[in-house]
mmCIF file of C-alpha atoms and ligand atoms in Angstrom:
data_model
loop_
_atom_site.group_PDB
_atom_site.id
_atom_site.type_symbol
_atom_site.label_atom_id
_atom_site.label_comp_id
_atom_site.label_asym_id
_atom_site.label_seq_id
_atom_site.Cartn_x
_atom_site.Cartn_y
_atom_site.Cartn_z
ATOM 1 C CA MET A 18 85.982 26.950 156.450
ATOM 2 C CA LYS A 19 86.064 29.276 159.445
ATOM 3 C CA TYR A 20 85.037 32.905 159.118
ATOM 4 C CA MET A 21 86.756 35.565 161.180
ATOM 5 C CA MET A 22 86.251 39.305 161.207
ATOM 6 C CA ASP A 23 89.317 41.476 160.793
ATOM 7 C CA GLY A 24 88.741 44.728 162.656
ATOM 8 C CA GLY A 25 88.413 46.664 165.868
ATOM 9 C CA ASN A 26 85.127 48.500 165.452
ATOM 10 C CA LEU A 27 82.573 47.310 168.008
ATOM 11 C CA GLU A 28 79.484 48.037 165.910
ATOM 12 C CA GLU A 29 80.942 46.081 162.982
ATOM 13 C CA ILE A 30 81.923 43.195 165.250
ATOM 14 C CA LYS A 31 78.417 43.117 166.800
ATOM 15 C CA TYR A 32 76.908 43.120 163.300
ATOM 16 C CA CYS A 33 79.098 40.254 162.050
ATOM 17 C CA ASN A 34 78.608 38.287 165.271
ATOM 18 C CA GLU A 35 74.819 38.628 165.009
ATOM 19 C CA PHE A 36 74.316 37.801 161.350
ATOM 20 C CA PHE A 37 77.194 35.648 160.121
ATOM 21 C CA PRO A 38 78.667 32.299 161.181
ATOM 22 C CA LEU A 39 81.512 34.068 162.964
ATOM 23 C CA ASP A 40 84.296 31.964 164.459
ATOM 24 C CA GLY A 41 86.326 34.832 165.874
ATOM 25 C CA VAL A 42 87.951 38.224 165.490
ATOM 26 C CA THR A 43 91.437 39.227 164.378
ATOM 27 C CA THR A 44 92.987 42.626 165.010
ATOM 28 C CA ASN A 45 96.274 44.272 164.261
ATOM 29 C CA PRO A 46 97.985 47.493 165.432
ATOM 30 C CA THR A 47 96.716 49.421 162.395
ATOM 31 C CA LEU A 48 93.100 48.387 162.948
ATOM 32 C CA LEU A 49 93.222 49.203 166.683
ATOM 33 C CA SER A 50 94.976 52.552 166.021
ATOM 34 C CA LYS A 51 92.139 53.537 163.689
ATOM 35 C CA GLU A 52 89.733 53.206 166.632
ATOM 36 C CA LYS A 53 91.642 55.898 168.613
ATOM 37 C CA THR A 54 90.589 54.405 171.937
ATOM 38 C CA ASP A 55 91.896 52.517 174.978
ATOM 39 C CA PHE A 56 93.263 49.456 173.161
ATOM 40 C CA LEU A 57 93.216 47.133 176.191
ATOM 41 C CA GLN A 58 89.621 47.993 176.990
ATOM 42 C CA ARG A 59 88.797 47.552 173.288
ATOM 43 C CA ILE A 60 90.020 43.965 173.142
ATOM 44 C CA ARG A 61 88.161 43.248 176.411
ATOM 45 C CA ASP A 62 85.017 44.664 174.796
ATOM 46 C CA ILE A 63 85.565 42.499 171.712
ATOM 47 C CA ARG A 64 85.893 39.436 173.968
ATOM 48 C CA ASP A 65 82.634 40.390 175.730
ATOM 49 C CA ILE A 66 80.798 40.678 172.392
ATOM 50 C CA ILE A 67 81.957 37.376 170.917
ATOM 51 C CA GLY A 68 82.002 35.436 174.208
ATOM 52 C CA PRO A 69 84.609 32.997 175.523
ATOM 53 C CA ASP A 70 84.163 30.254 172.916
ATOM 54 C CA LYS A 71 85.178 32.161 169.794
ATOM 55 C CA MET A 72 88.748 32.883 168.780
ATOM 56 C CA ILE A 73 90.420 36.210 169.330
ATOM 57 C CA HIS A 74 93.774 36.916 167.651
ATOM 58 C CA VAL A 75 95.592 39.949 169.067
ATOM 59 C CA GLN A 76 98.902 41.138 167.648
ATOM 60 C CA THR A 77 101.921 41.831 169.833
ATOM 61 C CA VAL A 78 103.491 45.283 169.627
ATOM 62 C CA GLN A 79 106.785 44.078 171.133
ATOM 63 C CA LYS A 80 109.988 43.488 169.187
ATOM 64 C CA LYS A 81 112.201 41.247 171.372
ATOM 65 C CA ALA A 82 111.310 37.590 171.915
ATOM 66 C CA GLU A 83 111.298 37.886 175.724
ATOM 67 C CA ASP A 84 108.988 40.923 175.581
ATOM 68 C CA ILE A 85 106.690 39.216 173.080
ATOM 69 C CA VAL A 86 106.440 36.257 175.473
ATOM 70 C CA GLU A 87 105.594 38.546 178.415
ATOM 71 C CA GLU A 88 102.947 40.366 176.366
ATOM 72 C CA ALA A 89 101.486 37.052 175.193
ATOM 73 C CA LYS A 90 101.272 35.785 178.794
ATOM 74 C CA PHE A 91 99.539 39.007 179.882
ATOM 75 C CA LEU A 92 97.071 38.915 176.999
ATOM 76 C CA LYS A 93 96.370 35.208 177.511
ATOM 77 C CA LYS A 94 95.373 35.979 181.130
ATOM 78 C CA GLU A 95 93.098 38.762 179.884
ATOM 79 C CA MET A 96 91.511 36.868 177.002
ATOM 80 C CA GLY A 97 91.281 33.328 178.419
ATOM 81 C CA ALA A 98 90.717 30.301 176.182
ATOM 82 C CA ASN A 99 90.669 30.573 172.406
ATOM 83 C CA PHE A 100 93.269 33.316 172.436
ATOM 84 C CA PHE A 101 96.024 33.530 169.846
ATOM 85 C CA ILE A 102 98.941 35.917 169.980
ATOM 86 C CA LYS A 103 99.695 37.261 166.499
ATOM 87 C CA ILE A 104 103.405 37.646 165.871
ATOM 88 C CA PRO A 105 104.853 39.023 162.625
ATOM 89 C CA ILE A 106 107.432 36.647 161.162
ATOM 90 C CA CYS A 107 111.057 37.578 161.978
ATOM 91 C CA GLU A 108 113.885 35.991 164.012
ATOM 92 C CA GLU A 109 112.631 37.315 167.352
ATOM 93 C CA GLY A 110 109.098 36.252 166.445
ATOM 94 C CA LEU A 111 110.188 32.686 165.666
ATOM 95 C CA LYS A 112 112.158 32.509 168.912
ATOM 96 C CA ALA A 113 109.090 33.721 170.834
ATOM 97 C CA THR A 114 106.936 31.154 169.010
ATOM 98 C CA LYS A 115 109.140 28.278 170.142
ATOM 99 C CA ILE A 116 109.028 29.509 173.756
ATOM 100 C CA LEU A 117 105.271 30.106 173.668
ATOM 101 C CA LYS A 118 104.674 26.636 172.245
ATOM 102 C CA SER A 119 106.406 25.151 175.283
ATOM 103 C CA MET A 120 104.077 27.268 177.461
ATOM 104 C CA ASN A 121 100.951 26.195 175.549
ATOM 105 C CA ILE A 122 100.161 29.704 174.350
ATOM 106 C CA ASP A 123 98.940 29.556 170.759
ATOM 107 C CA VAL A 124 100.622 31.648 168.094
ATOM 108 C CA THR A 125 99.323 33.018 164.810
ATOM 109 C CA MET A 126 102.306 33.962 162.708
ATOM 110 C CA THR A 127 101.332 36.933 160.621
ATOM 111 C CA ALA A 128 102.625 39.159 157.792
ATOM 112 C CA ILE A 129 103.260 35.987 155.764
ATOM 113 C CA PHE A 130 103.943 36.566 152.059
ATOM 114 C CA THR A 131 105.621 33.335 150.908
ATOM 115 C CA PRO A 132 105.200 29.567 151.364
ATOM 116 C CA PRO A 133 108.729 29.172 152.812
ATOM 117 C CA GLN A 134 107.863 31.735 155.517
ATOM 118 C CA ALA A 135 104.700 29.773 156.319
ATOM 119 C CA LEU A 136 106.568 26.466 156.490
ATOM 120 C CA ILE A 137 109.219 27.714 158.882
ATOM 121 C CA ALA A 138 106.540 29.366 161.062
ATOM 122 C CA ALA A 139 104.726 26.030 161.273
ATOM 123 C CA MET A 140 107.925 24.202 162.149
ATOM 124 C CA ALA A 141 108.591 26.723 164.941
ATOM 125 C CA GLY A 142 105.219 25.797 166.435
ATOM 126 C CA ALA A 143 102.719 28.350 165.111
ATOM 127 C CA LYS A 144 99.094 27.140 165.236
ATOM 128 C CA TRP A 145 98.035 29.437 162.389
ATOM 129 C CA VAL A 146 99.801 31.340 159.641
ATOM 130 C CA ALA A 147 98.225 34.436 158.112
ATOM 131 C CA PRO A 148 99.185 35.053 154.468
ATOM 132 C CA TYR A 149 98.164 38.496 153.114
ATOM 133 C CA VAL A 150 96.283 37.893 149.882
ATOM 134 C CA ASN A 151 95.400 41.379 148.668
ATOM 135 C CA ARG A 152 98.754 42.922 149.545
ATOM 136 C CA LEU A 153 100.359 40.281 147.294
ATOM 137 C CA ASP A 154 97.748 40.778 144.570
ATOM 138 C CA ASN A 155 98.549 44.498 144.625
ATOM 139 C CA ILE A 156 102.091 43.789 143.486
ATOM 140 C CA VAL A 157 102.090 40.526 141.515
ATOM 141 C CA GLY A 158 98.548 39.159 141.593
ATOM 142 C CA GLU A 159 99.574 35.890 143.233
ATOM 143 C CA GLY A 160 97.992 36.074 146.680
ATOM 144 C CA THR A 161 95.636 33.162 146.243
ATOM 145 C CA ARG A 162 98.332 31.006 144.581
ATOM 146 C CA VAL A 163 100.543 31.575 147.635
ATOM 147 C CA VAL A 164 97.662 30.492 149.898
ATOM 148 C CA ALA A 165 97.109 27.352 147.767
ATOM 149 C CA GLU A 166 100.805 26.439 147.977
ATOM 150 C CA ILE A 167 100.865 26.903 151.753
ATOM 151 C CA VAL A 168 97.806 24.645 152.123
ATOM 152 C CA GLU A 169 99.464 22.046 149.885
ATOM 153 C CA GLN A 170 102.722 22.212 151.803
ATOM 154 C CA PHE A 171 101.055 21.745 155.188
ATOM 155 C CA LYS A 172 99.178 18.717 153.841
ATOM 156 C CA MET A 173 102.340 17.286 152.302
ATOM 157 C CA TYR A 174 104.209 17.442 155.616
ATOM 158 C CA ASN A 175 101.145 16.656 157.708
ATOM 159 C CA LEU A 176 101.677 19.751 159.868
ATOM 160 C CA ASP A 177 99.522 20.779 162.785
ATOM 161 C CA CYS A 178 99.284 24.367 161.545
ATOM 162 C CA LYS A 179 96.306 25.995 159.863
ATOM 163 C CA VAL A 180 96.006 28.651 157.182
ATOM 164 C CA LEU A 181 94.169 31.853 158.087
ATOM 165 C CA ALA A 182 94.100 33.810 154.849
ATOM 166 C CA ALA A 183 93.999 37.577 155.488
ATOM 167 C CA SER A 184 93.989 40.880 153.620
ATOM 168 C CA PHE A 185 91.013 40.724 151.267
ATOM 169 C CA LYS A 186 89.506 43.271 148.950
ATOM 170 C CA SER A 187 87.204 41.059 146.875
ATOM 171 C CA VAL A 188 84.836 38.110 147.036
ATOM 172 C CA GLU A 189 86.805 36.535 144.171
ATOM 173 C CA GLN A 190 89.885 36.377 146.409
ATOM 174 C CA VAL A 191 87.786 34.762 149.165
ATOM 175 C CA HIS A 192 86.389 32.211 146.700
ATOM 176 C CA LYS A 193 89.834 31.247 145.374
ATOM 177 C CA CYS A 194 91.119 30.758 148.927
ATOM 178 C CA ALA A 195 88.111 28.556 149.709
ATOM 179 C CA LEU A 196 88.808 26.470 146.588
ATOM 180 C CA ALA A 197 92.434 26.145 147.688
ATOM 181 C CA GLY A 198 91.169 24.556 150.921
ATOM 182 C CA CYS A 199 92.401 27.183 153.354
ATOM 183 C CA ASP A 200 91.141 26.632 156.910
ATOM 184 C CA ALA A 201 89.888 30.158 157.630
ATOM 185 C CA ILE A 202 89.601 33.622 156.214
ATOM 186 C CA THR A 203 89.535 36.904 158.083
ATOM 187 C CA VAL A 204 87.629 39.706 156.374
ATOM 188 C CA SER A 205 86.086 43.110 157.040
ATOM 189 C CA ALA A 206 82.375 43.624 157.659
ATOM 190 C CA ASP A 207 82.128 44.998 154.099
ATOM 191 C CA ILE A 208 83.474 41.762 152.621
ATOM 192 C CA PHE A 209 81.010 39.742 154.753
ATOM 193 C CA LYS A 210 78.219 41.822 153.202
ATOM 194 C CA ALA A 211 79.670 41.450 149.701
ATOM 195 C CA ILE A 212 79.899 37.650 150.061
ATOM 196 C CA ILE A 213 76.119 37.319 150.391
ATOM 197 C CA SER A 214 75.123 40.084 147.976
ATOM 198 C CA HIS A 215 73.939 39.395 144.443
ATOM 199 C CA SER A 216 71.549 41.428 142.287
ATOM 200 C CA MET A 217 69.852 38.188 141.113
ATOM 201 C CA THR A 218 69.230 37.260 144.756
ATOM 202 C CA ASP A 219 67.653 40.685 145.407
ATOM 203 C CA ALA A 220 65.427 40.351 142.329
ATOM 204 C CA THR A 221 64.445 36.795 143.297
ATOM 205 C CA ILE A 222 63.477 37.830 146.842
ATOM 206 C CA GLN A 223 61.460 40.775 145.475
ATOM 207 C CA GLY A 224 59.643 38.375 143.135
ATOM 208 C CA PHE A 225 58.728 36.013 145.996
ATOM 209 C CA ASP A 226 57.448 38.961 148.081
ATOM 210 C CA ALA A 227 55.381 40.428 145.245
ATOM 211 C CA ASP A 228 53.746 37.063 144.416
ATOM 212 C CA TRP A 229 52.929 36.319 148.063
ATOM 213 C CA HIS A 230 51.539 39.781 148.860
ATOM 214 C CA GLY A 231 49.535 39.769 145.602
ATOM 215 C CA GLN A 232 47.731 36.618 146.727
ATOM 216 C CA TYR A 233 47.755 36.709 150.549
ATOM 217 C CA GLY A 234 48.449 40.318 151.556
ATOM 218 C CA ASP A 235 50.156 40.580 154.947
ATOM 219 C CA ARG A 236 49.283 37.060 156.087
ATOM 220 C CA THR A 237 52.100 34.740 157.153
ATOM 221 C CA PHE A 238 52.268 31.135 158.363
ATOM 222 C CA LEU A 239 52.028 32.566 161.876
ATOM 223 C CA GLY A 240 48.673 34.154 161.134
HETATM 224 C C1 E4P B 11 95.741 40.048 159.095
HETATM 225 O O1 E4P B 11 96.242 39.487 160.031
HETATM 226 C C2 E4P B 11 95.709 41.498 158.924
HETATM 227 O O2 E4P B 11 95.020 42.030 160.045
HETATM 228 C C3 E4P B 11 94.955 41.997 157.734
HETATM 229 O O3 E4P B 11 94.085 41.053 157.190
HETATM 230 C C4 E4P B 11 95.680 42.854 156.780
HETATM 231 O O4 E4P B 11 94.749 43.338 155.850
HETATM 232 P P1 E4P B 11 94.980 44.631 154.941
HETATM 233 O O5 E4P B 11 95.956 44.274 153.878
HETATM 234 O O6 E4P B 11 93.619 44.943 154.397
HETATM 235 O O7 E4P B 11 95.477 45.707 155.866
#
């Protein structure tokens, strides 16, 4: 399982990069708009924080295939290795994906809501597909089932395309995606925190501290 952070806030990205096993960052136009800042500089800053070896997925804001390709080429030059251009699924997006595949620029096909969308994205050459779990759960409660079916389908056809589950509002959704065998999840800093939080864990840690301090005060193994 790979863990990505979905966002554009530098403090949150620094926090996740420092404390969690972070494999990369994903953004989208909504997340970057919320930051109300120079968007190009922002993705450069994100790259600086996570370094060259982690993935960065940046979404195109173009509509026509040729323009998407130009934007992808520009962003690839900016971001270097481990860059993925996110393209929402649509005819122009699929056309751009086929062209970008021939140019060795990796595509993450996003705004995926059904297994047939994921399959056709993979066949067009996408490296990742990003199904939106919580947005599906909000209407029919089937987000994690859709992720499980996409995983199954890719296995069945032995496709070189991975599943990056996105749009999460709960740890339960994350857990069900993990059980379905999805390759990666992208979540907010809040969900990262929620994943490791448990009141029993807090109580257990407090118990260890109280017992140790009761016997040894402030001493540690270091002296
Ligand atoms: C994924 O590519 C999107 O950035 C994202 O996860 C959508 O999440 P939301 O439904 O919380 O906006």
